[in-house]
Amino acid sequence: MARRKESDRAQYHNDDSDSNHNDEMEEEPNFDDLEGYEDDISEQDLMGDLIRQRPKETDGVESIVVIDGVPQVGTERIEKLQNVLRKLFQKFGKITNEYYPLNADGSTKGYVFIEYSNASEALEVLKGTNGYKFDKNHTFTVNLLTDFEKYNEILDKWENPVPQPFKEQGCLQYYLLEQDACDQFSIVYEQGEKVAVNLNTQPEPTLLEERPRWTETLVRWSPLGTYLATFHAKGIALWGGEKFQQIVRFSHPGVQFIDFSPCEKYLVSFSPLADSRATEEPQAIIIWDVLSGVKRRAFNADKSQALPIFKWAHDDKYFARMGIDMLSVYETPSFGLLDKKSIKVQGIRDFAWSPTDNTIAYWVGEEKDTPARVTLLELPSRNEVRVKNLFSVADCKMYWQKSGDYLCVKVDRYAKIRKDKSDIKYSGIYYNLEVFHMREKQIPVDSVEIKETIQAFAWEPVGNKFAVIHGEPPSTSVSFYEVKTGQTPTLVKKYERKPCNQLYWAPSGQFIVLAGLRAMSGTLEFVDTHDFTVMNTGEHFMATDVEWDPTGRYVATAVSWWGHKVDNAYWLWSFQGRILKRVALDKFCQLQWRPRPPSLLSPQQAKDIKKSLKKYSAQFEVKDRLKMSKASKELVEKRRKLMQEYEDLRKLKQEEYAAQRRRRIELRNNVDTDETEGRGGELEEETVEFFIKEETTFIDE
């Protein structure tokens, strides 16, 4: 604020002595920090976006790449070479400058300098073209210009790295040694403020670990159950071992989605808040090495792509993402493009890996007179093992069976199509299920036509059946088909008018839950598909989730606070549909069973055990009776203890009540109300009648 002039102050002082408060000079506010004050907010947290854009000494140099191994040509062929190279390297970004060093005779020296608009584009060139085979005599070697300075700084004398201290993590697979094969499950409740891990013992679950603010949103188990992942503002943490100690942390601010590779070797984290304009290495998608915690590669994100952006092969050797008219397959552990180039697929719409083989299924939409098609691509050979052309296709959805024996492609077909300037409208939609027999010679394809709208589809995980919900609510039907070698899928059972919208197979097959979630009020039907017996029906009102445990013995249903704000709880059922436990928790959010790795038994060994199950069942029944008897004794003892505590408390309160009698009489004007309080003799009864309705009935004689 401006200071007043001294002359003005003197004039006001002489004119009126009552205005002394106006004569005081208005002091400027003091914004200085107090003495000894320390600011604990770093510049990175305060203005990280601006710091990333701060000019650096290497700006303009980091965006230059050096390509060695370029053909040496004379002056008459330089222009042609430049056009070919420019066409190749423009795919990775905008070229702002290029320089071809020349010999005295005007011929090229065999290497080229190319400058891009930013450093991230130069990095993509390095990853995409280093080792690229230009022709049979020339293979490119690509480096950043800044690499030369880095290599010059390498010390002449080798210094051994300092060994890192060994950190004991305990047995990460201890949960598989549980003698009764009870599974663990995690729950998130109180709006995410608390996380607990329980052991599914009977009749009551056993609490293994409970921590407040363990995660900021949700938790997720790794595919084999080794790690528990928690989400935080600054990244992801993995926990494991008997005490759930922290195993590793991954720093990725704003992370909202993660995905493990099937063998748990790698973790993909995605942060939609990452600055995609950053000139340094991309930050939106990061792939981490789980064991070491090292960042292996980062990618930019395309906001139009659905999650997960990367899909993994079953053995972690490859992962892939879809782009415009191309499929990019990367290999591990190099994390570079397979064969240094993407696969060109004009009009690709979606793809999916086989769960047991390095085979990709993808489909391509219609284009003018070219039909849609589904292609099975074998990797790394890139051999197309099967192609199926499809006509009048509006959309496709691919479903692999867990064992990799079958692939079903749900095809939405149309009778008529109308194209506007900005939209395409289909009419007369009907559906086909194209079933690929992956284990048979030449992969035959069978077709099943369904006229009604398909609401849900699910393969039996271990077996040869699939289920389909079709029709419009509330008149939906459920059909079960069986697939046999050399035969078209046959309809084996159809349930009419079933109020369900989701299908949940048991992990080992045979048993299925037909669930009507959310809008269908949580109806449940438990079916044995061996003879299609409806074992039981039930209802968990407004249920949002259904989860089978890994063994297929128990089913959990839940009403999540994320879906409904009332009646939040989880219920446990047997696989036969018998309710075992109802647990209501304040603002319950999530329940997840801890996965198990695949069994070490061969299919034949598992089959032999099933045949001789009766021999083992007697032992298990005796063990179960002993366990329940012990549990019953513990429950009776617990109830007896609670009753004794209640009796002791009641006796204490009665003594306090008797001791306060004189004081009560004094406070009530010396009137003893203990004998009359609550008795009917002090009350007056009044009967009130209301005229409700009058009816007149005429009887014909």
XYZ file of C-alpha atoms in Angstrom:
701
model
C 0.000 0.000 0.000
C 1.263 3.536 -0.784
C 2.590 5.766 1.994
C 0.951 9.142 2.640
C 2.921 12.295 1.943
C 4.446 14.087 4.943
C 2.784 17.417 3.976
C -0.642 15.808 3.905
C -0.054 14.304 7.324
C 0.934 17.717 8.784
C -2.149 19.383 7.282
C -4.492 16.817 8.784
C -2.756 17.224 12.175
C -3.207 21.014 12.216
C -6.830 20.977 10.988
C -8.397 18.607 13.431
C -6.917 16.996 16.506
C -9.749 14.376 16.541
C -8.445 12.753 13.405
C -5.185 11.491 14.860
C -5.966 7.927 13.756
C -5.964 9.147 10.150
C -2.551 10.781 10.658
C -0.869 7.443 11.355
C 1.104 6.226 8.406
C -0.340 2.971 6.985
C 2.402 0.381 7.201
C 2.953 -2.077 4.342
C 2.134 -5.715 5.256
C 5.176 -7.818 6.071
C 5.388 -11.069 4.089
C 8.736 -12.155 5.516
C 8.934 -15.581 7.170
C 9.246 -15.732 10.928
C 12.717 -16.161 12.381
C 13.709 -19.830 12.378
C 10.878 -20.857 10.022
C 11.729 -23.776 7.715
C 9.663 -24.507 4.604
C 9.170 -28.262 4.230
C 7.592 -28.040 0.744
C 10.078 -28.834 -2.000
C 10.183 -26.959 -5.287
C 9.329 -30.199 -7.081
C 6.060 -30.548 -5.144
C 5.209 -26.871 -5.459
C 5.795 -26.354 -9.177
C 6.851 -29.654 -10.695
C 5.279 -28.863 -14.086
C 7.342 -25.681 -14.455
C 10.565 -27.352 -13.317
C 10.193 -30.060 -15.964
C 9.963 -27.343 -18.621
C 12.995 -25.453 -17.286
C 15.672 -24.972 -19.968
C 18.749 -27.173 -19.634
C 22.233 -27.073 -21.044
C 21.528 -30.133 -23.154
C 18.368 -28.715 -24.773
C 18.669 -29.045 -28.531
C 21.357 -31.718 -28.216
C 19.255 -34.478 -26.643
C 16.939 -34.434 -29.659
C 19.728 -35.281 -32.141
C 20.331 -38.882 -33.223
C 23.305 -40.272 -35.130
C 22.560 -43.065 -37.610
C 25.556 -45.161 -38.626
C 25.556 -47.879 -41.285
C 23.898 -45.700 -43.957
C 24.817 -46.634 -47.567
C 27.655 -44.595 -49.045
C 26.405 -43.157 -52.347
C 27.620 -40.639 -54.891
C 26.198 -37.205 -55.582
C 23.766 -38.505 -58.198
C 22.006 -40.758 -55.625
C 22.082 -38.556 -52.517
C 18.618 -37.095 -53.086
C 17.070 -40.556 -53.490
C 18.784 -41.752 -50.279
C 17.554 -38.697 -48.387
C 13.961 -39.303 -49.491
C 14.066 -42.962 -48.432
C 15.586 -42.194 -45.018
C 13.268 -39.239 -44.466
C 10.235 -41.447 -45.138
C 11.510 -44.011 -42.614
C 12.450 -41.630 -39.795
C 9.445 -39.280 -40.115
C 7.311 -42.007 -38.549
C 8.843 -41.267 -35.145
C 8.270 -37.519 -35.027
C 8.816 -34.158 -36.663
C 12.280 -33.767 -38.247
C 13.560 -30.217 -37.788
C 17.034 -30.645 -39.300
C 19.232 -33.249 -40.990
C 22.888 -33.313 -41.945
C 24.723 -35.702 -44.298
C 28.530 -35.441 -43.926
C 30.248 -35.688 -47.338
C 33.653 -36.740 -48.576
C 35.805 -34.517 -50.795
C 34.311 -36.138 -53.910
C 30.741 -35.384 -52.750
C 29.832 -38.930 -51.672
C 28.254 -39.652 -48.275
C 30.412 -40.870 -45.389
C 27.942 -43.533 -44.200
C 26.393 -41.765 -41.213
C 23.692 -39.102 -40.747
C 22.699 -36.552 -38.077
C 18.922 -36.025 -37.652
C 17.372 -33.526 -35.226
C 13.809 -33.941 -33.881
C 11.499 -31.465 -32.184
C 12.016 -32.999 -28.723
C 14.053 -35.609 -26.873
C 11.215 -38.127 -26.446
C 10.930 -38.521 -30.224
C 14.689 -39.091 -30.457
C 14.387 -41.840 -27.831
C 11.667 -43.544 -29.857
C 13.971 -43.502 -32.908
C 16.710 -45.122 -30.842
C 14.401 -47.862 -29.578
C 12.711 -48.451 -32.919
C 15.564 -48.374 -35.432
C 18.748 -49.409 -33.629
C 19.699 -52.659 -35.364
C 17.219 -52.018 -38.183
C 18.153 -53.940 -41.335
C 17.986 -51.373 -44.141
C 18.969 -53.888 -46.820
C 20.998 -57.079 -47.002
C 24.279 -55.136 -46.750
C 23.397 -52.319 -44.334
C 22.169 -52.460 -40.726
C 21.655 -49.232 -38.778
C 23.422 -48.440 -35.518
C 21.600 -45.561 -33.816
C 22.844 -43.451 -30.898
C 21.900 -40.181 -29.251
C 24.422 -37.396 -29.728
C 24.637 -37.076 -25.945
C 25.781 -40.720 -25.729
C 29.217 -39.768 -27.061
C 29.828 -37.500 -24.078
C 28.539 -40.213 -21.728
C 30.933 -42.796 -23.176
C 33.851 -40.354 -22.963
C 33.247 -40.022 -19.218
C 33.701 -43.733 -18.581
C 36.581 -44.286 -16.162
C 39.659 -46.045 -17.477
C 40.005 -48.008 -14.247
C 37.200 -50.401 -13.310
C 35.616 -49.895 -9.921
C 33.654 -52.758 -8.428
C 30.074 -51.818 -7.549
C 29.188 -51.696 -3.888
C 27.105 -54.793 -3.023
C 23.664 -54.046 -1.648
C 22.826 -55.558 1.763
C 20.592 -58.620 1.587
C 17.057 -57.983 2.783
C 15.305 -60.992 4.268
C 11.749 -61.154 2.915
C 10.674 -64.442 4.447
C 8.641 -67.079 2.634
C 6.384 -65.307 0.158
C 4.449 -68.533 -0.568
C 3.787 -69.427 3.075
C 0.003 -69.280 2.549
C 0.185 -72.407 0.358
C 1.377 -74.417 3.379
C -1.889 -73.907 5.320
C -2.708 -77.486 6.384
C -6.464 -77.203 5.806
C -6.045 -75.356 2.480
C -8.046 -72.393 3.767
C -7.842 -69.398 1.467
C -7.107 -65.813 2.406
C -9.148 -62.803 1.341
C -8.664 -59.061 1.683
C -11.352 -56.541 2.553
C -11.380 -52.752 2.283
C -13.899 -50.905 4.446
C -14.663 -47.614 6.201
C -14.413 -45.884 2.828
C -10.895 -47.204 2.287
C -9.596 -46.159 5.710
C -9.027 -49.758 6.830
C -7.731 -52.888 5.105
C -7.801 -56.380 6.600
C -6.609 -59.803 5.448
C -8.603 -62.779 6.770
C -8.191 -66.551 6.653
C -11.415 -68.286 5.613
C -11.670 -70.668 8.558
C -14.998 -72.087 9.740
C -17.257 -71.131 11.391
C -15.604 -67.697 11.812
C -12.875 -66.125 9.616
C -9.519 -65.596 11.336
C -8.030 -62.107 11.194
C -4.424 -62.252 9.979
C -3.617 -58.556 9.526
C -5.468 -55.259 9.854
C -4.033 -51.811 9.233
C -5.508 -48.316 9.053
C -4.796 -46.269 5.914
C -2.914 -49.184 4.328
C -4.053 -47.929 0.921
C -5.576 -44.713 -0.386
C -8.037 -46.287 -2.825
C -8.069 -50.068 -3.259
C -5.860 -53.148 -3.097
C -5.018 -55.813 -5.641
C -3.449 -59.278 -5.448
C -0.842 -60.357 -7.982
C -1.955 -63.160 -10.393
C -0.213 -65.942 -8.445
C -1.039 -64.464 -5.025
C 2.561 -63.644 -4.052
C 2.080 -59.892 -3.511
C -0.575 -57.509 -2.256
C -0.452 -54.151 -4.090
C -1.615 -50.929 -2.431
C -2.223 -47.588 -4.135
C -0.791 -44.278 -2.915
C -0.524 -40.721 -4.219
C 3.179 -41.177 -4.933
C 3.077 -44.702 -6.349
C 2.545 -48.400 -5.672
C 3.783 -50.604 -2.815
C 3.967 -54.413 -2.817
C 3.595 -56.380 0.421
C 4.192 -60.040 1.217
C 5.346 -62.640 3.716
C 3.633 -63.789 6.917
C 3.677 -60.289 8.444
C 2.932 -58.524 5.152
C 6.108 -56.478 5.211
C 6.841 -54.091 2.368
C 8.755 -55.848 -0.413
C 9.260 -53.060 -2.954
C 7.977 -49.587 -3.892
C 7.407 -48.075 -7.323
C 7.411 -44.273 -7.535
C 4.757 -43.136 -10.016
C 2.787 -40.039 -8.874
C -0.919 -40.091 -9.672
C -1.030 -43.814 -10.501
C -4.590 -45.093 -10.884
C -4.247 -48.434 -12.658
C -1.805 -51.355 -12.492
C -1.473 -54.648 -14.307
C 0.806 -57.588 -13.497
C 2.310 -59.853 -16.113
C 0.931 -63.417 -15.774
C 4.147 -64.764 -14.186
C 4.518 -61.713 -11.875
C 7.878 -60.722 -13.375
C 6.717 -57.254 -14.430
C 4.281 -54.594 -13.291
C 2.658 -51.981 -15.543
C 1.527 -48.745 -13.872
C -0.577 -46.059 -15.540
C -0.939 -42.458 -14.403
C -3.411 -40.392 -16.455
C -2.148 -37.263 -14.676
C 1.376 -37.602 -16.066
C 2.444 -34.715 -18.279
C 2.439 -36.147 -21.813
C 4.085 -32.939 -23.052
C 7.252 -33.567 -21.081
C 10.306 -33.469 -23.296
C 12.077 -36.062 -21.178
C 11.232 -39.758 -21.030
C 7.467 -40.487 -21.005
C 5.814 -40.857 -17.605
C 2.231 -41.987 -18.297
C 2.904 -45.749 -18.567
C 5.854 -47.405 -16.823
C 6.882 -51.064 -16.861
C 8.767 -52.184 -13.751
C 10.818 -55.226 -12.838
C 9.038 -56.644 -9.779
C 12.041 -58.335 -8.145
C 14.477 -55.430 -8.451
C 12.036 -52.498 -8.550
C 13.886 -51.086 -11.585
C 12.051 -49.152 -14.300
C 12.429 -51.133 -17.530
C 10.671 -48.857 -20.013
C 8.183 -45.978 -20.181
C 5.571 -45.102 -22.796
C 3.257 -42.255 -23.647
C -0.470 -42.938 -23.312
C -3.181 -42.524 -25.881
C -6.272 -41.357 -23.980
C -8.581 -42.993 -26.534
C -7.292 -46.504 -25.752
C -9.100 -48.807 -23.345
C -7.384 -50.310 -20.320
C -5.271 -52.334 -20.097
C -3.260 -50.656 -22.852
C -0.685 -53.479 -22.864
C -1.664 -57.151 -22.968
C 0.758 -59.912 -21.960
C 1.572 -63.324 -23.364
C 1.096 -66.223 -20.942
C 4.851 -66.689 -20.292
C 5.826 -62.990 -19.951
C 8.019 -63.224 -23.078
C 5.943 -60.748 -25.078
C 3.523 -57.895 -24.542
C 1.594 -55.934 -27.139
C -0.411 -52.778 -27.700
C -2.678 -51.699 -30.510
C -2.171 -48.531 -32.530
C -3.746 -47.012 -35.609
C -3.516 -49.678 -38.334
C -0.760 -51.518 -36.489
C -0.047 -54.001 -33.718
C 3.158 -53.410 -31.762
C 4.613 -56.529 -30.114
C 7.498 -56.065 -27.666
C 9.797 -58.748 -26.307
C 11.366 -59.150 -22.895
C 13.827 -58.607 -21.348
C 15.010 -56.129 -24.031
C 11.623 -54.339 -24.106
C 12.178 -53.493 -27.750
C 9.909 -54.143 -30.700
C 9.895 -57.728 -31.915
C 12.044 -57.808 -35.079
C 12.503 -54.021 -34.646
C 9.176 -53.175 -36.284
C 5.441 -53.194 -35.674
C 2.995 -55.409 -37.533
C 0.942 -53.458 -40.068
C -2.734 -54.417 -39.796
C -5.047 -52.097 -41.703
C -8.219 -51.428 -39.708
C -7.381 -53.501 -36.601
C -10.078 -53.143 -33.919
C -9.080 -55.430 -31.041
C -6.770 -58.310 -30.098
C -6.300 -60.929 -27.355
C -3.524 -63.349 -26.374
C -4.090 -67.064 -25.975
C -3.878 -67.959 -22.245
C -1.582 -70.941 -22.951
C 0.277 -70.251 -26.235
C 2.111 -67.349 -27.887
C -0.746 -66.806 -30.306
C -2.618 -63.553 -30.859
C -6.188 -63.349 -32.126
C -7.177 -60.034 -33.680
C -10.062 -58.835 -35.797
C -10.260 -56.254 -38.555
C -13.391 -54.300 -39.446
C -15.041 -54.048 -42.830
C -13.626 -51.589 -45.346
C -15.703 -50.906 -48.478
C -15.832 -54.234 -50.360
C -13.330 -55.967 -48.060
C -15.009 -58.202 -45.426
C -14.142 -58.218 -41.751
C -11.825 -60.985 -40.624
C -10.487 -62.749 -37.553
C -6.819 -63.782 -37.728
C -4.783 -66.101 -35.517
C -1.147 -64.975 -35.553
C 1.659 -67.157 -34.219
C 4.652 -65.446 -32.612
C 7.543 -64.863 -32.974
C 7.275 -66.334 -36.503
C 4.335 -63.994 -37.417
C 2.761 -66.926 -39.214
C -1.004 -66.604 -39.797
C -2.263 -70.014 -38.721
C -5.973 -69.287 -39.388
C -8.017 -66.561 -41.052
C -11.810 -66.376 -40.926
C -13.660 -63.861 -43.136
C -16.886 -62.406 -41.757
C -19.591 -60.425 -43.576
C -22.089 -57.780 -42.399
C -20.181 -57.212 -39.159
C -21.024 -54.368 -36.766
C -18.786 -55.491 -33.889
C -16.817 -58.450 -32.500
C -15.814 -59.622 -29.040
C -13.256 -62.382 -28.424
C -13.358 -64.889 -25.540
C -10.512 -67.361 -24.935
C -11.173 -70.455 -22.867
C -8.831 -70.560 -19.852
C -7.189 -73.796 -21.032
C -6.583 -72.317 -24.499
C -8.502 -75.157 -26.188
C -11.151 -72.916 -27.737
C -11.681 -69.356 -28.904
C -15.159 -67.922 -29.284
C -15.761 -64.758 -31.303
C -19.129 -63.117 -30.660
C -20.078 -61.430 -33.944
C -22.732 -58.695 -34.024
C -24.189 -58.824 -37.528
C -26.560 -56.404 -39.213
C -29.265 -56.698 -41.824
C -29.093 -53.068 -42.957
C -26.600 -50.242 -42.541
C -27.076 -46.495 -42.899
C -24.070 -44.191 -43.045
C -24.381 -40.532 -42.102
C -21.629 -37.966 -42.328
C -20.513 -38.517 -38.760
C -22.170 -41.752 -37.687
C -23.015 -45.292 -38.750
C -26.346 -46.837 -37.769
C -27.159 -50.541 -37.904
C -30.550 -52.224 -37.946
C -31.708 -55.818 -37.770
C -28.901 -56.852 -35.427
C -28.441 -60.591 -34.813
C -25.574 -62.591 -33.336
C -23.224 -65.405 -34.253
C -20.791 -67.324 -32.063
C -17.766 -68.455 -34.103
C -15.983 -71.214 -32.174
C -12.352 -72.005 -33.117
C -11.119 -75.506 -32.164
C -7.501 -74.638 -31.359
C -6.241 -78.196 -30.712
C -7.579 -79.722 -33.912
C -5.853 -79.926 -37.277
C -6.217 -76.758 -39.410
C -8.287 -75.185 -36.577
C -11.873 -75.761 -37.799
C -14.507 -73.116 -37.009
C -18.133 -73.825 -36.062
C -20.927 -71.278 -35.954
C -23.912 -70.890 -33.597
C -26.591 -68.333 -34.463
C -28.535 -66.560 -31.718
C -31.309 -64.196 -32.758
C -31.743 -62.474 -29.383
C -29.451 -59.898 -27.789
C -26.526 -61.531 -25.989
C -26.171 -60.075 -22.487
C -23.243 -62.197 -21.236
C -20.942 -65.027 -22.332
C -18.608 -67.246 -20.274
C -16.484 -70.336 -20.958
C -16.224 -73.152 -18.456
C -12.619 -72.670 -17.203
C -11.810 -76.382 -17.241
C -14.098 -78.265 -19.592
C -15.846 -77.925 -22.925
C -19.032 -75.995 -22.133
C -20.001 -72.351 -22.418
C -22.999 -70.385 -21.161
C -24.862 -67.512 -22.792
C -27.430 -65.083 -21.359
C -29.658 -63.848 -24.159
C -32.890 -61.912 -24.544
C -34.165 -58.659 -23.070
C -34.806 -58.251 -19.319
C -36.881 -59.437 -17.565
C -37.372 -62.282 -20.075
C -33.744 -63.316 -20.356
C -32.816 -66.952 -20.923
C -29.644 -68.906 -20.148
C -28.385 -71.487 -22.647
C -25.571 -73.996 -22.143
C -23.680 -75.428 -25.123
C -21.213 -78.302 -25.249
C -18.311 -78.379 -27.696
C -17.062 -81.748 -28.964
C -14.311 -82.667 -31.407
C -15.484 -82.577 -35.002
C -19.002 -81.428 -34.090
C -20.934 -78.192 -34.060
C -21.606 -76.946 -30.493
C -24.815 -78.545 -29.247
C -27.417 -77.013 -26.938
C -27.545 -79.172 -23.793
C -29.754 -77.044 -21.518
C -31.850 -73.891 -21.690
C -33.393 -72.067 -18.736
C -36.279 -69.761 -19.628
C -37.037 -66.450 -17.903
C -34.086 -66.274 -15.528
C -33.563 -62.915 -13.736
C -29.788 -62.766 -14.232
C -27.253 -60.628 -16.072
C -23.887 -62.180 -15.078
C -22.293 -65.650 -15.205
C -19.709 -66.866 -12.687
C -18.096 -70.272 -13.242
C -16.229 -72.032 -10.449
C -12.442 -72.022 -11.079
C -12.450 -75.787 -11.661
C -15.599 -75.773 -13.786
C -18.866 -77.732 -13.428
C -20.539 -75.315 -10.976
C -21.876 -71.919 -11.993
C -23.705 -69.028 -10.335
C -26.377 -67.205 -12.338
C -26.416 -63.740 -10.789
C -28.746 -60.780 -11.220
C -26.617 -57.930 -9.908
C -27.376 -54.282 -9.210
C -30.673 -53.471 -10.960
C -31.817 -57.118 -10.668
C -31.755 -56.964 -6.845
C -29.045 -59.576 -6.268
C -30.795 -62.827 -7.182
C -28.508 -65.885 -7.153
C -28.952 -69.376 -8.575
C -26.421 -72.162 -8.005
C -26.326 -74.756 -10.802
C -24.431 -78.049 -11.178
C -23.857 -78.386 -14.935
C -22.973 -82.088 -14.657
C -26.699 -82.894 -14.670
C -28.002 -79.272 -14.658
C -29.468 -79.512 -11.192
C -30.412 -76.236 -9.541
C -28.786 -76.830 -6.144
C -30.148 -73.719 -4.458
C -31.408 -70.182 -4.988
C -30.784 -67.133 -2.859
C -30.730 -63.362 -2.789
C -28.249 -60.766 -1.601
C -30.260 -57.596 -2.084
C -28.536 -55.048 -4.363
C -25.350 -57.148 -4.595
C -22.660 -55.584 -6.772
C -19.976 -58.310 -6.860
C -19.600 -62.089 -6.892
C -16.207 -63.761 -6.218
C -15.320 -67.474 -6.215
C -12.468 -68.566 -3.975
C -9.531 -70.225 -5.829
C -10.534 -73.747 -4.744
C -14.152 -73.419 -5.878
C -15.506 -74.341 -2.417
C -16.867 -70.936 -1.438
C -18.526 -67.945 -3.079
C -18.532 -64.386 -1.733
C -21.188 -61.839 -2.647
C -20.850 -58.185 -1.720
C -22.667 -54.858 -1.671
C -19.880 -52.336 -2.183
C -20.009 -48.772 -0.872
C -18.673 -47.753 -4.282
C -21.900 -49.046 -5.840
C -24.478 -48.418 -3.077
C -24.244 -46.256 0.016
C -26.426 -48.498 2.232
C -26.499 -52.157 3.337
C -22.756 -52.534 2.728
C -21.719 -56.092 3.599
C -20.243 -59.313 2.290
C -21.806 -62.773 2.537
C -20.076 -66.139 2.263
C -21.822 -69.108 0.590
C -20.902 -72.714 -0.014
C -20.582 -73.795 -3.653
C -23.998 -75.457 -3.220
C -25.657 -72.135 -2.365
C -25.911 -72.498 1.428
C -25.368 -69.227 3.271
C -22.512 -69.529 5.787
C -21.781 -66.032 7.027
C -23.185 -62.517 6.828
C -20.749 -59.730 7.695
C -21.885 -56.097 7.710
C -19.100 -53.491 7.717
C -19.288 -49.720 7.763
C -18.728 -48.382 4.226
C -17.465 -51.739 2.999
C -15.790 -51.303 -0.408
C -14.014 -54.401 -1.720
C -13.409 -58.128 -1.191
C -10.749 -60.062 -3.101
C -9.658 -63.670 -2.684
C -5.935 -64.349 -2.687
C -5.118 -66.277 -5.905
C -3.228 -69.565 -5.982
C -0.605 -70.630 -8.536
C -1.499 -73.460 -10.948
C -1.487 -76.939 -9.481
C 1.697 -78.992 -9.794
C -0.373 -82.113 -10.464
C -0.632 -83.407 -14.012
C -4.134 -83.706 -15.546
C -3.965 -87.476 -15.133
C -3.018 -87.203 -11.454
C -5.899 -84.818 -10.817
C -8.232 -87.213 -12.626
C -7.055 -90.169 -10.505
C -7.629 -88.203 -7.294
C -11.193 -87.373 -8.357
C -11.864 -91.059 -9.025
C -10.646 -92.077 -5.574
C -12.183 -89.118 -3.755
C -14.483 -91.343 -1.707
C -11.423 -92.927 -0.107
C -10.266 -89.528 1.156
C -13.687 -88.056 1.932
C -14.123 -90.182 5.101
C -10.902 -88.714 6.537
C -12.017 -85.200 5.678
C -15.458 -85.705 7.235
C -13.931 -86.883 10.521
C -11.594 -83.895 10.497
C -14.470 -81.514 9.753
C -16.557 -82.945 12.619
C -13.681 -82.536 15.037
C -13.100 -79.012 13.846
C -16.768 -78.077 14.141
C -16.976 -79.737 17.559
C -13.971 -77.746 18.705
C -15.455 -74.618 17.174
C -18.779 -75.332 18.905
C -17.054 -75.697 22.276
C -15.185 -72.457 21.699
C -18.417 -70.733 20.681
C -20.281 -72.001 23.766
C -17.407 -70.903 25.983
C -17.376 -67.504 24.331
C -21.124 -67.088 24.857
C -20.871 -68.256 28.490
C -18.131 -65.699 29.097
C -20.207 -62.909 27.524
C -23.239 -63.917 29.652
C -21.154 -63.850 32.829
C -19.814 -60.411 31.944
C -23.405 -59.237 31.401
C -24.580 -60.643 34.758
C -21.678 -58.995 36.600
C -22.398 -55.649 34.950
C -26.139 -55.953 35.708
C -25.473 -56.713 39.374
C -23.129 -53.720 39.646
C -25.693 -51.355 38.122
C -28.445 -52.674 40.415
C -26.269 -51.910 43.455
C -25.598 -48.401 42.146
C -29.346 -47.918 41.573
C -30.170 -48.986 45.136
C -27.465 -46.745 46.608
C -28.909 -43.694 44.822
C -32.507 -44.235 46.072
C -32.438 -41.546 48.816
C -31.033 -38.973 46.376
C -33.768 -39.749 43.847
C -36.491 -39.215 46.459
C -35.004 -35.831 47.414
C -34.894 -34.731 43.776
C -38.544 -35.765 43.283
C -39.981 -33.633 46.123
C -39.788 -36.502 48.649
C -42.072 -38.682 46.491
C -41.010 -42.315 46.121
C -41.629 -43.110 42.450
C -39.609 -46.333 42.322
C -42.682 -48.457 43.037
C -45.043 -46.726 40.599
C -42.689 -45.845 37.734
C -43.539 -47.730 34.584
C -46.712 -49.336 36.011
C -50.025 -49.205 34.242
C -51.894 -47.974 37.332
C -50.607 -44.426 36.766
C -51.812 -44.372 33.146
C -55.194 -43.522 31.667
C -56.455 -45.507 28.712
C -58.298 -43.711 25.921
C -59.943 -45.386 22.936
C -60.239 -43.394 19.713
C -62.346 -44.624 16.789
C -61.980 -43.443 13.171
C -64.520 -43.748 10.372
C -62.592 -45.313 7.499
C -64.925 -46.395 4.709
C -68.556 -47.168 4.013
C -69.620 -49.746 1.428
C -73.071 -50.480 0.051
C -73.771 -53.846 -1.603
C -76.981 -54.673 -3.524
C -78.070 -58.291 -3.527
C -80.265 -59.460 -6.370
C -83.192 -61.592 -5.245
